[in-house]
Tab-separated table of C-alpha atoms in Angstrom:
chain	number	residue	atom	x	y	z
A	183	MET	CA	0.000	0.000	0.000
A	184	ASN	CA	1.152	3.486	-0.730
A	185	GLU	CA	1.753	4.931	2.737
A	186	THR	CA	0.731	8.413	1.559
A	187	VAL	CA	-2.783	7.276	0.656
A	188	THR	CA	-5.395	8.067	3.289
A	189	LEU	CA	-9.152	7.917	3.595
A	190	SER	CA	-9.285	11.539	2.523
A	191	ALA	CA	-8.591	10.168	-0.958
A	192	PRO	CA	-10.594	6.908	-1.248
A	193	SER	CA	-10.368	7.043	-5.034
A	194	ALA	CA	-6.605	6.542	-4.657
A	195	LEU	CA	-7.245	3.565	-2.388
A	196	LYS	CA	-9.238	1.931	-5.185
A	197	ALA	CA	-5.968	1.372	-7.029
A	198	ASP	CA	-4.914	-1.039	-4.272
A	199	PHE	CA	-7.852	-3.330	-5.111
A	200	PRO	CA	-7.578	-5.092	-8.492
A	201	GLY	CA	-11.078	-6.520	-8.060
A	202	LEU	CA	-12.646	-3.073	-8.442
A	203	LEU	CA	-12.326	-3.128	-12.218
A	204	THR	CA	-14.459	-4.965	-14.765
A	205	PRO	CA	-12.780	-7.258	-17.321
A	206	ASP	CA	-12.956	-4.279	-19.717
A	207	GLY	CA	-11.085	-2.065	-17.269
A	208	GLU	CA	-14.150	-0.040	-16.315
A	209	PRO	CA	-14.883	0.880	-12.677
A	210	TRP	CA	-16.887	-1.757	-10.827
A	211	HIS	CA	-19.008	-0.127	-8.143
A	212	TYR	CA	-18.794	-2.746	-5.427
A	213	LEU	CA	-21.370	-2.150	-2.699
A	214	ASP	CA	-21.412	-5.598	-1.123
A	215	THR	CA	-18.593	-5.356	1.391
A	216	ALA	CA	-20.830	-6.540	4.249
A	217	ALA	CA	-20.993	-9.892	2.449
A	218	SER	CA	-17.290	-10.052	1.642
A	219	ALA	CA	-14.657	-7.366	1.174
A	220	GLN	CA	-12.460	-6.960	-1.869
A	221	LYS	CA	-8.764	-7.729	-1.262
A	222	PRO	CA	-5.924	-5.210	-1.454
A	223	GLN	CA	-2.869	-6.153	-3.482
A	224	ALA	CA	-0.849	-6.404	-0.266
A	225	VAL	CA	-3.045	-9.289	0.888
A	226	ILE	CA	-2.943	-10.975	-2.509
A	227	ASP	CA	0.846	-10.700	-2.556
A	228	ALA	CA	1.167	-12.095	0.982
A	229	MET	CA	-1.020	-15.056	0.060
A	230	SER	CA	0.912	-15.644	-3.153
A	231	ARG	CA	4.277	-15.631	-1.368
A	232	ALA	CA	2.982	-17.967	1.322
A	233	LEU	CA	1.638	-20.388	-1.292
A	234	GLY	CA	4.791	-20.114	-3.401
A	235	LYS	CA	8.395	-19.505	-2.497
A	236	ASP	CA	7.787	-19.421	1.281
A	237	TYR	CA	5.500	-22.436	1.537
A	238	ALA	CA	6.019	-25.248	4.027
A	239	THR	CA	3.881	-26.802	6.713
A	240	VAL	CA	4.046	-25.567	10.296
A	241	HIS	CA	4.677	-26.936	13.779
A	242	ARG	CA	6.127	-30.207	12.471
A	243	GLY	CA	9.184	-29.678	10.332
A	244	VAL	CA	12.703	-29.340	11.701
A	245	TYR	CA	13.939	-27.869	8.426
A	246	GLY	CA	14.457	-24.150	8.028
A	247	ARG	CA	11.543	-23.179	5.823
A	248	SER	CA	9.053	-24.966	8.066
A	249	ALA	CA	10.475	-23.146	11.058
A	250	GLN	CA	10.136	-19.829	9.231
A	251	MET	CA	6.562	-20.562	8.212
A	252	THR	CA	5.746	-21.513	11.800
A	253	LEU	CA	7.104	-18.159	12.934
A	254	GLY	CA	4.919	-16.424	10.343
A	255	TYR	CA	1.819	-18.359	11.348
A	256	GLU	CA	2.253	-17.605	15.043
A	257	ALA	CA	3.118	-13.987	14.243
A	258	ALA	CA	-0.312	-13.739	12.655
A	259	ARG	CA	-1.851	-14.941	15.906
A	260	ARG	CA	0.063	-12.337	17.911
A	261	ARG	CA	-0.883	-9.593	15.431
A	262	THR	CA	-4.533	-10.569	15.661
A	263	ALA	CA	-4.398	-10.462	19.452
A	264	GLU	CA	-2.843	-6.997	19.311
A	265	PHE	CA	-5.434	-5.794	16.790
A	266	ILE	CA	-8.395	-6.648	19.025
A	267	GLY	CA	-6.823	-5.838	22.366
A	268	ALA	CA	-6.588	-9.408	23.622
A	269	LYS	CA	-4.626	-10.082	26.791
A	270	SER	CA	-2.601	-12.863	25.155
A	271	GLU	CA	-2.173	-14.607	21.812
A	272	ASN	CA	-3.291	-17.750	23.674
A	273	GLU	CA	-6.800	-16.295	23.544
A	274	ILE	CA	-6.825	-16.377	19.724
A	275	VAL	CA	-8.177	-19.509	18.038
A	276	PHE	CA	-7.976	-19.656	14.251
A	277	VAL	CA	-11.108	-21.191	12.733
A	278	ARG	CA	-12.614	-21.336	9.236
A	279	GLY	CA	-14.866	-18.347	9.872
A	280	ALA	CA	-17.180	-16.744	12.407
A	281	THR	CA	-19.722	-19.483	11.748
A	282	GLU	CA	-17.290	-22.121	12.976
A	283	ALA	CA	-16.323	-19.919	15.924
A	284	ILE	CA	-19.925	-19.746	17.136
A	285	ASN	CA	-20.439	-23.465	16.536
A	286	LEU	CA	-17.248	-24.196	18.470
A	287	VAL	CA	-18.474	-22.283	21.516
A	288	ALA	CA	-21.899	-23.928	21.322
A	289	ALA	CA	-20.431	-27.436	20.973
A	290	THR	CA	-17.820	-27.076	23.727
A	291	TRP	CA	-18.608	-24.443	26.319
A	292	GLY	CA	-22.328	-24.703	25.621
A	293	MET	CA	-22.568	-28.479	25.908
A	294	THR	CA	-20.743	-28.462	29.253
A	295	ARG	CA	-22.280	-25.353	30.799
A	296	ILE	CA	-25.866	-25.173	29.546
A	297	GLY	CA	-28.572	-27.628	30.549
A	298	GLU	CA	-32.283	-28.253	30.620
A	299	GLY	CA	-34.296	-25.196	31.583
A	300	ASP	CA	-31.407	-22.796	31.100
A	301	ARG	CA	-31.940	-19.760	28.868
A	302	ILE	CA	-30.006	-18.431	25.880
A	303	VAL	CA	-30.771	-14.868	24.763
A	304	LEU	CA	-30.482	-13.816	21.113
A	305	SER	CA	-32.009	-10.840	19.284
A	306	THR	CA	-34.400	-10.400	16.389
A	307	LEU	CA	-31.684	-9.105	14.044
A	308	GLU	CA	-29.195	-11.965	14.345
A	309	HIS	CA	-27.535	-13.634	11.355
A	310	HIS	CA	-28.509	-17.283	10.933
A	311	SER	CA	-25.002	-18.222	12.088
A	312	ASN	CA	-25.849	-16.751	15.481
A	313	ILE	CA	-29.222	-18.490	15.653
A	314	VAL	CA	-28.959	-22.031	14.304
A	315	PRO	CA	-26.002	-23.232	16.452
A	316	TRP	CA	-27.900	-22.200	19.584
A	317	GLN	CA	-31.064	-23.885	18.345
A	318	MET	CA	-29.060	-27.078	17.828
A	319	LEU	CA	-27.653	-26.744	21.353
A	320	SER	CA	-31.148	-26.133	22.687
A	321	GLU	CA	-32.430	-29.299	21.031
A	322	ARG	CA	-29.621	-31.341	22.578
A	323	THR	CA	-29.752	-29.914	26.080
A	324	GLY	CA	-33.334	-28.795	26.688
A	325	ALA	CA	-32.305	-25.170	27.084
A	326	GLU	CA	-34.699	-22.484	25.877
A	327	ILE	CA	-34.097	-19.453	23.667
A	328	ASP	CA	-35.369	-15.974	24.471
A	329	VAL	CA	-35.477	-13.348	21.717
A	330	CYS	CA	-34.699	-9.745	22.543
A	331	PRO	CA	-36.789	-7.304	20.464
A	332	LEU	CA	-35.564	-4.216	18.643
A	333	THR	CA	-36.174	-0.539	19.169
A	334	GLU	CA	-38.352	1.247	16.652
A	335	ASP	CA	-35.312	2.323	14.623
A	336	GLY	CA	-33.789	-1.168	14.475
A	337	ARG	CA	-31.362	-1.403	17.381
A	338	ILE	CA	-31.176	-4.194	19.936
A	339	ASP	CA	-33.360	-2.955	22.795
A	340	LEU	CA	-31.101	-3.086	25.847
A	341	GLY	CA	-33.986	-2.199	28.148
A	342	ALA	CA	-35.851	-5.234	26.882
A	343	LEU	CA	-32.673	-7.298	27.221
A	344	GLU	CA	-32.404	-6.383	30.887
A	345	ALA	CA	-36.020	-7.451	31.444
A	346	LEU	CA	-35.380	-10.832	29.783
A	347	LEU	CA	-32.397	-11.750	31.939
A	348	THR	CA	-32.872	-14.095	34.893
A	349	SER	CA	-30.723	-16.359	37.018
A	350	ARG	CA	-31.460	-19.110	34.453
A	351	THR	CA	-29.824	-17.103	31.658
A	352	LYS	CA	-26.481	-18.714	30.895
A	353	LEU	CA	-25.532	-17.026	27.624
A	354	VAL	CA	-26.325	-13.868	25.677
A	355	SER	CA	-25.162	-13.883	22.028
A	356	LEU	CA	-25.621	-10.732	19.957
A	357	ALA	CA	-24.383	-9.026	16.804
A	358	HIS	CA	-22.004	-6.170	17.534
A	359	VAL	CA	-23.146	-4.576	14.250
A	360	SER	CA	-26.193	-5.742	12.288
A	361	ASN	CA	-25.350	-7.085	8.837
A	362	VAL	CA	-28.714	-5.827	7.522
A	363	LEU	CA	-29.411	-2.579	9.354
A	364	GLY	CA	-25.918	-1.416	10.270
A	365	SER	CA	-27.109	-0.692	13.807
A	366	VAL	CA	-24.336	-0.710	16.401
A	367	LEU	CA	-24.732	-2.412	19.753
A	368	ASP	CA	-23.354	-0.892	22.930
A	369	GLY	CA	-21.354	-4.043	23.572
A	370	ARG	CA	-20.051	-2.999	26.976
A	371	LYS	CA	-23.524	-2.214	28.286
A	372	ALA	CA	-24.818	-5.547	26.954
A	373	ALA	CA	-21.893	-7.305	28.658
A	374	ASP	CA	-22.584	-5.554	31.955
A	375	LEU	CA	-26.232	-6.623	31.786
A	376	ALA	CA	-25.345	-10.239	31.016
A	377	HIS	CA	-22.759	-10.385	33.791
A	378	SER	CA	-25.224	-8.895	36.282
A	379	VAL	CA	-27.087	-12.234	36.292
A	380	GLY	CA	-23.967	-14.384	35.990
A	381	ALA	CA	-24.373	-15.077	32.274
A	382	LYS	CA	-21.626	-15.107	29.668
A	383	ILE	CA	-21.850	-12.984	26.523
A	384	MET	CA	-20.700	-13.668	22.974
A	385	LEU	CA	-20.517	-10.973	20.316
A	386	ASP	CA	-20.650	-11.603	16.577
A	387	GLY	CA	-18.100	-9.098	15.341
A	388	CYS	CA	-18.166	-9.843	11.614
A	389	GLN	CA	-19.360	-6.352	10.687
A	390	ALA	CA	-17.530	-4.588	13.514
A	391	ALA	CA	-13.985	-5.895	13.061
A	392	PRO	CA	-13.491	-4.296	9.597
A	393	ARG	CA	-14.589	-0.835	10.692
A	394	MET	CA	-14.260	-0.330	14.443
A	395	THR	CA	-11.420	-0.239	16.943
A	396	LEU	CA	-11.803	-3.332	19.099
A	397	ASP	CA	-10.633	-3.724	22.665
A	398	MET	CA	-11.630	-6.939	24.389
A	399	ALA	CA	-10.768	-5.559	27.812
A	400	ALA	CA	-12.974	-2.497	27.284
A	401	LEU	CA	-15.835	-4.572	25.847
A	402	ASP	CA	-15.601	-7.019	28.757
A	403	CYS	CA	-17.315	-9.756	26.737
A	404	ASP	CA	-16.461	-13.443	27.097
A	405	PHE	CA	-16.402	-14.631	23.481
A	406	TYR	CA	-15.895	-12.666	20.259
A	407	ALA	CA	-15.986	-13.952	16.674
A	408	PHE	CA	-15.192	-12.500	13.252
A	409	SER	CA	-14.300	-13.617	9.727
A	410	GLY	CA	-11.157	-12.827	7.764
A	411	HIS	CA	-12.843	-12.306	4.411
A	412	LYS	CA	-14.940	-9.398	5.667
A	413	LEU	CA	-11.753	-7.828	7.053
A	414	TYR	CA	-10.178	-7.551	3.571
A	415	GLY	CA	-8.449	-10.896	4.138
A	416	PRO	CA	-8.919	-14.310	2.548
A	417	THR	CA	-11.800	-16.725	2.877
A	418	GLY	CA	-11.347	-19.879	4.914
A	419	ILE	CA	-10.132	-18.229	8.100
A	420	GLY	CA	-11.806	-16.579	11.036
A	421	VAL	CA	-11.062	-15.781	14.643
A	422	LEU	CA	-12.544	-16.881	17.920
A	423	TRP	CA	-11.391	-14.821	20.869
A	424	ALA	CA	-12.278	-16.104	24.318
A	425	ARG	CA	-11.043	-15.424	27.799
A	426	GLU	CA	-8.065	-17.684	28.459
A	427	GLU	CA	-9.652	-19.161	31.567
A	428	LEU	CA	-12.757	-20.134	29.574
A	429	LEU	CA	-10.726	-21.777	26.811
A	430	GLU	CA	-8.874	-23.803	29.412
A	431	GLN	CA	-12.205	-25.164	30.705
A	432	MET	CA	-13.539	-26.089	27.260
A	433	PRO	CA	-13.114	-29.608	25.833
A	434	PRO	CA	-11.729	-30.115	22.309
A	435	TYR	CA	-13.992	-29.338	19.380
A	436	GLN	CA	-12.412	-31.818	16.956
A	437	GLY	CA	-9.844	-34.575	17.318
A	438	GLY	CA	-6.733	-35.178	15.251
A	439	GLY	CA	-3.172	-34.063	14.852
A	440	ALA	CA	-1.749	-30.891	16.401
A	441	MET	CA	-4.367	-30.669	19.170
A	442	ILE	CA	-2.832	-33.408	21.303
A	443	GLU	CA	-0.194	-33.738	23.978
A	444	LYS	CA	0.124	-37.535	23.947
A	445	VAL	CA	-1.851	-40.212	22.110
A	446	ALA	CA	-2.126	-43.835	23.225
A	447	PHE	CA	-4.852	-46.417	22.812
A	448	GLU	CA	-5.233	-46.358	26.573
A	449	GLY	CA	-6.058	-42.658	26.441
A	450	THR	CA	-5.126	-39.286	24.972
A	451	THR	CA	-4.198	-36.000	26.581
A	452	TYR	CA	-4.809	-32.676	24.855
A	453	ALA	CA	-2.701	-29.635	24.130
A	454	PRO	CA	-3.471	-26.397	25.948
A	455	PRO	CA	-5.467	-23.669	24.194
A	456	PRO	CA	-5.435	-22.446	21.508
A	457	GLN	CA	-3.828	-25.524	19.898
A	458	ARG	CA	-6.485	-27.732	21.529
A	459	PHE	CA	-9.032	-26.244	19.134
A	460	GLU	CA	-6.943	-26.331	15.943
A	461	ALA	CA	-6.960	-29.990	14.916
A	462	GLY	CA	-5.134	-30.936	11.727
A	463	THR	CA	-2.997	-28.859	9.403
A	464	PRO	CA	-4.088	-25.287	10.006
A	465	MET	CA	-4.970	-22.537	7.529
A	466	ILE	CA	-1.340	-21.506	7.171
A	467	THR	CA	-1.396	-19.247	4.146
A	468	GLU	CA	-4.752	-17.761	5.123
A	469	ALA	CA	-3.397	-16.708	8.530
A	470	ILE	CA	-0.408	-15.005	6.924
A	471	ALA	CA	-2.704	-13.174	4.485
A	472	LEU	CA	-4.986	-12.190	7.370
A	473	HIS	CA	-1.942	-10.663	9.057
A	474	ALA	CA	-1.406	-8.527	5.935
A	475	ALA	CA	-5.074	-7.496	5.924
A	476	ILE	CA	-4.923	-6.436	9.565
A	477	ASP	CA	-1.809	-4.393	8.862
A	478	TYR	CA	-3.565	-2.701	5.942
A	479	VAL	CA	-6.688	-1.805	7.937
A	480	ASP	CA	-4.758	-0.779	11.020
A	481	ALA	CA	-2.543	1.583	9.008
A	482	LEU	CA	-5.645	3.470	7.865
A	483	GLY	CA	-7.249	3.464	11.305
A	484	PRO	CA	-10.471	1.542	12.069
A	485	ASP	CA	-12.113	4.607	13.618
A	486	LYS	CA	-11.487	6.526	10.398
A	487	LEU	CA	-13.009	3.662	8.430
A	488	PHE	CA	-16.129	3.837	10.574
A	489	GLU	CA	-16.384	7.592	10.066
A	490	HIS	CA	-15.830	7.293	6.307
A	491	GLU	CA	-18.310	4.479	5.718
A	492	SER	CA	-20.936	5.934	8.063
A	493	ALA	CA	-20.753	9.238	6.177
A	494	LEU	CA	-21.325	7.449	2.878
A	495	ALA	CA	-24.294	5.592	4.371
A	496	ALA	CA	-25.763	8.873	5.624
A	497	THR	CA	-25.352	10.434	2.175
A	498	LEU	CA	-27.041	7.481	0.493
A	499	ARG	CA	-29.932	7.508	2.966
A	500	GLU	CA	-30.412	11.232	2.310
A	501	GLU	CA	-30.535	10.685	-1.449
A	502	LEU	CA	-32.847	7.674	-1.212
A	503	ARG	CA	-35.197	9.570	1.071
A	504	LYS	CA	-35.856	11.967	-1.803
A	505	LEU	CA	-37.431	9.098	-3.756
A	506	ASN	CA	-41.041	8.480	-2.724
A	507	ALA	CA	-40.825	4.913	-4.007
A	508	VAL	CA	-38.088	3.896	-1.543
A	509	THR	CA	-38.540	2.498	1.967
A	510	LEU	CA	-35.499	2.692	4.217
A	511	PHE	CA	-34.810	0.297	7.080
A	512	GLY	CA	-32.678	0.710	10.175
A	513	PRO	CA	-31.333	3.655	12.150
A	514	GLU	CA	-30.235	6.947	10.661
A	515	GLU	CA	-26.752	6.376	12.050
A	516	SER	CA	-25.519	3.238	10.324
A	517	ALA	CA	-22.145	1.536	10.248
A	518	GLY	CA	-21.799	1.747	6.488
A	519	ILE	CA	-24.830	-0.439	5.646
A	520	VAL	CA	-28.088	0.720	4.044
A	521	SER	CA	-31.008	-1.652	3.457
A	522	PHE	CA	-33.975	-0.470	1.426
A	523	ALA	CA	-36.911	-1.538	-0.744
A	524	LEU	CA	-37.991	-0.036	-4.063
A	525	GLU	CA	-41.747	-0.031	-4.466
A	526	GLY	CA	-42.976	-2.492	-7.088
A	527	VAL	CA	-39.519	-3.952	-7.703
A	528	HIS	CA	-38.239	-7.154	-6.145
A	529	PRO	CA	-34.721	-6.683	-4.757
A	530	HIS	CA	-33.448	-9.454	-7.040
A	531	ASP	CA	-34.729	-7.571	-10.113
A	532	LEU	CA	-33.097	-4.392	-8.873
A	533	GLY	CA	-29.835	-6.224	-8.295
A	534	THR	CA	-29.919	-7.699	-11.797
A	535	ILE	CA	-30.458	-4.322	-13.475
A	536	LEU	CA	-27.782	-2.695	-11.338
A	537	ASP	CA	-25.357	-5.411	-12.382
A	538	GLU	CA	-25.839	-4.263	-15.987
A	539	GLU	CA	-24.686	-0.839	-14.771
A	540	ASN	CA	-21.552	-2.301	-13.117
A	541	VAL	CA	-23.051	-1.814	-9.664
A	542	ALA	CA	-22.995	-4.705	-7.195
A	543	ILE	CA	-25.405	-4.762	-4.253
A	544	ARG	CA	-26.870	-7.582	-2.162
A	545	ALA	CA	-30.475	-8.639	-2.639
A	546	GLY	CA	-32.280	-11.154	-0.453
A	547	HIS	CA	-32.842	-11.977	3.198
A	548	HIS	CA	-29.117	-11.646	4.041
A	549	CYS	CA	-29.208	-14.783	6.232
A	550	ALA	CA	-31.531	-12.926	8.594
A	551	GLN	CA	-34.996	-14.326	7.894
A	552	PRO	CA	-36.404	-13.565	11.374
A	553	LEU	CA	-35.435	-9.927	10.843
A	554	MET	CA	-37.135	-9.913	7.427
A	555	ASN	CA	-40.301	-11.211	9.113
A	556	HIS	CA	-40.013	-8.424	11.659
A	557	LEU	CA	-39.620	-5.830	8.894
A	558	GLY	CA	-42.594	-7.313	7.016
A	559	VAL	CA	-40.699	-7.915	3.788
A	560	PRO	CA	-39.419	-11.079	2.069
A	561	ALA	CA	-36.117	-9.419	1.187
A	562	THR	CA	-34.322	-6.099	0.976
A	563	ALA	CA	-31.751	-4.494	-1.265
A	564	ARG	CA	-28.574	-3.754	0.647
A	565	ALA	CA	-25.742	-1.393	-0.215
A	566	SER	CA	-22.738	-1.789	2.058
A	567	PHE	CA	-19.637	0.357	1.957
A	568	GLY	CA	-15.967	-0.430	2.342
A	569	LEU	CA	-12.870	1.682	2.761
A	570	TYR	CA	-12.488	1.902	-1.036
A	571	ASN	CA	-15.933	3.389	-1.735
A	572	ASP	CA	-16.632	7.035	-2.473
A	573	GLU	CA	-19.471	9.179	-3.760
A	574	SER	CA	-18.935	7.990	-7.332
A	575	ASP	CA	-20.277	4.627	-6.187
A	576	ILE	CA	-23.356	6.287	-4.725
A	577	ASP	CA	-23.897	8.204	-7.964
A	578	ALA	CA	-23.693	4.982	-9.989
A	579	LEU	CA	-26.182	3.289	-7.656
A	580	LEU	CA	-28.642	6.175	-7.917
A	581	ARG	CA	-28.396	6.152	-11.714
A	582	GLY	CA	-29.139	2.447	-11.697
A	583	ILE	CA	-32.130	2.922	-9.416
A	584	GLU	CA	-33.510	5.613	-11.727
A	585	ARG	CA	-33.123	3.293	-14.710
A	586	THR	CA	-34.917	0.556	-12.787
A	587	ARG	CA	-37.803	2.886	-11.949
A	588	ARG	CA	-38.165	3.766	-15.609
A	589	ILE	CA	-38.201	0.092	-16.609
A	590	PHE	CA	-40.815	-0.821	-14.006
A	591	GLY	CA	-42.705	2.462	-14.255
């Protein structure tokens, strides 16, 4: 990355992202970063080096390149811990994505700490990945799920959350930032409420990690999960952060190589965390590329990313509000995500026409069907901003919407 490039010149940042051009070399207006972020050249280069001239397996080889790759892999763990304000790199478990992170907690901590009659609290706006694992746990254990409602403008209602909590509540699991509405949770207040009844709290940080400064000590949560590919890194890797003392209490998630201390047919002993939860050959090259992505984002400043993307979302909401045919969802202050509906046009049709204009948005239920039911719609159109977006992308989207209105008018 050119060190002189800042968020004051996002058009210059676009040059770092080869995916932002069409095959014909035209600008591609990518407004689907909430689904998956485009990758800067620095990340692509790091992945290429790791797969090529630097490649070797880790933790096993006594030869030099393996030792070097092991250092790189563990450096990525330390960098991740630093990035989110973890107390120790031993609190960082590399997983395939946030989905696996949540499933891991449900299958290990959940199965040993939650029983019949206990309560798990979720909210109306959760992604399916923060609903289904807890439903599966509920079916196995007899625990029950309580659903926290939303405020009128689409935020998790912390007053309602407080009223739901009882001594039977063992876990609260909430999105730090909604992937549909962009609404931001006061994570510390939610944690304080959960802890007031002795419950643990997990935060789904998929939409927060790419655009907010994270500090696990300040948040005071117990588990935190996010995906690499939304953080401008590769697919196939994610992060589970958990308090070290909780990880030490949790049984292994999967069995195999690398997660053991000693194996015998008479019995096996397990490695300490985080290795206990990383069975098999790990995602070596993905971790190294994630390190590069974290460096890229951190150099720009997560707080500046939040400010930049929120400003773009506010501008888009202002422009869409001028169109009588548009319904907007979610709070006025959004973390770079704007969901809307165009009267008389299914979001899939809008998305198809916009694609002809080199504009990419998301159309559908966004893996949040309970939220769609709450909003009273089968689907929404969603424009989500990244660090590389600017007002030219908004202009292209608005032109595409106008063309769509003419077609369906």
